[in-house]
């Protein structure tokens, strides 16, 4: 597997298909061992968390475990108070 210094950033919205996002997460993990997902808004965060759980099942079936650390941040310049979340995902161990 190749490792890059900066993980690819995938973006999720409230209408994102969680299974398709899970496939994208898994495929990126197989290639680079890390990926980040950015979501803005509650629905997008929900879809992202579901996708990470599904991706964990996909990678677990091939003997890989994934790790996630969630970072929240306020978005500057928006009228409404919106929160952005970034989900760095990596494969730290082999089962």
CSV table of C-alpha atoms in Angstrom, one decimal:
chain,number,residue,atom,x,y,z
A,1,UNK,CA,0.0,0.0,0.0
A,2,UNK,CA,1.1,3.5,-0.8
A,3,UNK,CA,1.1,6.2,1.9
A,4,UNK,CA,0.7,9.9,1.2
A,5,UNK,CA,1.4,12.7,3.6
A,6,UNK,CA,-2.0,14.4,3.2
A,7,UNK,CA,-5.0,12.2,3.1
A,8,UNK,CA,-7.6,12.6,0.3
A,9,UNK,CA,-10.6,14.6,1.5
A,10,UNK,CA,-14.0,13.3,0.7
A,11,UNK,CA,-17.0,15.6,1.1
A,12,UNK,CA,-20.4,14.5,2.4
A,13,UNK,CA,-23.8,16.2,2.4
A,14,UNK,CA,-27.1,15.3,3.9
A,15,UNK,CA,-28.1,13.6,0.6
A,16,UNK,CA,-25.0,11.5,0.3
A,17,UNK,CA,-25.6,7.8,-0.1
A,18,UNK,CA,-23.9,6.3,2.9
A,19,UNK,CA,-23.1,3.0,1.1
A,20,UNK,CA,-21.4,4.8,-1.8
A,21,UNK,CA,-19.4,6.9,0.6
A,22,UNK,CA,-18.4,3.8,2.5
A,23,UNK,CA,-17.1,2.2,-0.7
A,24,UNK,CA,-15.1,5.4,-1.5
A,25,UNK,CA,-13.7,5.4,2.1
A,26,UNK,CA,-12.7,1.7,1.8
A,27,UNK,CA,-11.2,2.0,-1.6
A,28,UNK,CA,-9.1,5.0,-0.5
A,29,UNK,CA,-8.0,3.2,2.6
A,30,UNK,CA,-6.8,0.2,0.6
A,31,UNK,CA,-4.7,2.5,-1.6
A,32,UNK,CA,-3.4,5.1,0.8
A,33,UNK,CA,-4.2,3.8,4.3
A,34,UNK,CA,-5.8,7.1,5.2
A,35,UNK,CA,-8.7,9.4,4.1
A,36,UNK,CA,-10.5,12.3,5.6
A,37,UNK,CA,-14.2,13.1,5.3
A,38,UNK,CA,-15.6,16.6,5.7
A,39,UNK,CA,-19.3,17.2,6.4
A,40,UNK,CA,-21.3,20.3,7.2
A,41,UNK,CA,-24.6,20.1,9.0
A,42,UNK,CA,-26.3,17.5,11.1
A,43,UNK,CA,-27.7,15.4,8.3
A,44,UNK,CA,-24.3,15.2,6.6
A,45,UNK,CA,-22.6,14.2,9.9
A,46,UNK,CA,-25.2,11.4,10.2
A,47,UNK,CA,-24.5,10.1,6.7
A,48,UNK,CA,-20.8,10.2,7.4
A,49,UNK,CA,-21.0,8.3,10.6
A,50,UNK,CA,-23.1,5.6,9.0
A,51,UNK,CA,-20.7,5.4,6.1
A,52,UNK,CA,-17.7,5.0,8.4
A,53,UNK,CA,-19.5,2.2,10.2
A,54,UNK,CA,-20.3,0.5,6.9
A,55,UNK,CA,-16.7,1.0,5.7
A,56,UNK,CA,-15.5,-0.7,8.9
A,57,UNK,CA,-17.5,-3.8,8.0
A,58,UNK,CA,-16.1,-3.7,4.4
A,59,UNK,CA,-12.5,-3.4,5.6
A,60,UNK,CA,-13.1,-5.9,8.5
A,61,UNK,CA,-14.1,-8.5,6.1
A,62,UNK,CA,-10.7,-8.2,4.5
A,63,UNK,CA,-8.9,-8.3,7.9
A,64,UNK,CA,-8.3,-4.6,8.4
A,65,UNK,CA,-9.4,-2.5,11.3
A,66,UNK,CA,-10.1,1.3,10.9
A,67,UNK,CA,-9.7,4.1,13.4
A,68,UNK,CA,-11.5,7.4,13.4
A,69,UNK,CA,-11.0,10.7,15.3
A,70,UNK,CA,-13.7,13.4,14.9
A,71,UNK,CA,-12.7,17.1,14.9
A,72,UNK,CA,-15.5,19.8,15.1
A,73,UNK,CA,-15.1,23.4,14.0
A,74,UNK,CA,-17.3,26.4,13.6
A,75,UNK,CA,-17.7,27.8,10.2
A,76,UNK,CA,-16.8,31.5,9.9
A,77,UNK,CA,-18.7,33.8,7.7
A,78,UNK,CA,-22.1,32.0,7.7
A,79,UNK,CA,-25.3,33.7,9.0
A,80,UNK,CA,-26.5,30.5,10.7
A,81,UNK,CA,-24.3,28.8,13.2
A,82,UNK,CA,-23.1,25.7,11.4
A,83,UNK,CA,-20.7,23.2,12.5
A,84,UNK,CA,-18.3,21.4,10.3
A,85,UNK,CA,-16.8,18.0,11.2
A,86,UNK,CA,-13.7,16.4,9.8
A,87,UNK,CA,-13.3,12.6,10.2
A,88,UNK,CA,-9.7,11.4,9.7
A,89,UNK,CA,-9.9,7.7,9.1
A,90,UNK,CA,-7.0,5.3,8.9
A,91,UNK,CA,-6.0,1.6,9.2
A,92,UNK,CA,-3.8,1.5,12.2
A,93,UNK,CA,-3.8,-2.3,12.7
A,94,UNK,CA,-4.2,-5.6,11.0
A,95,UNK,CA,-6.6,-8.0,12.8
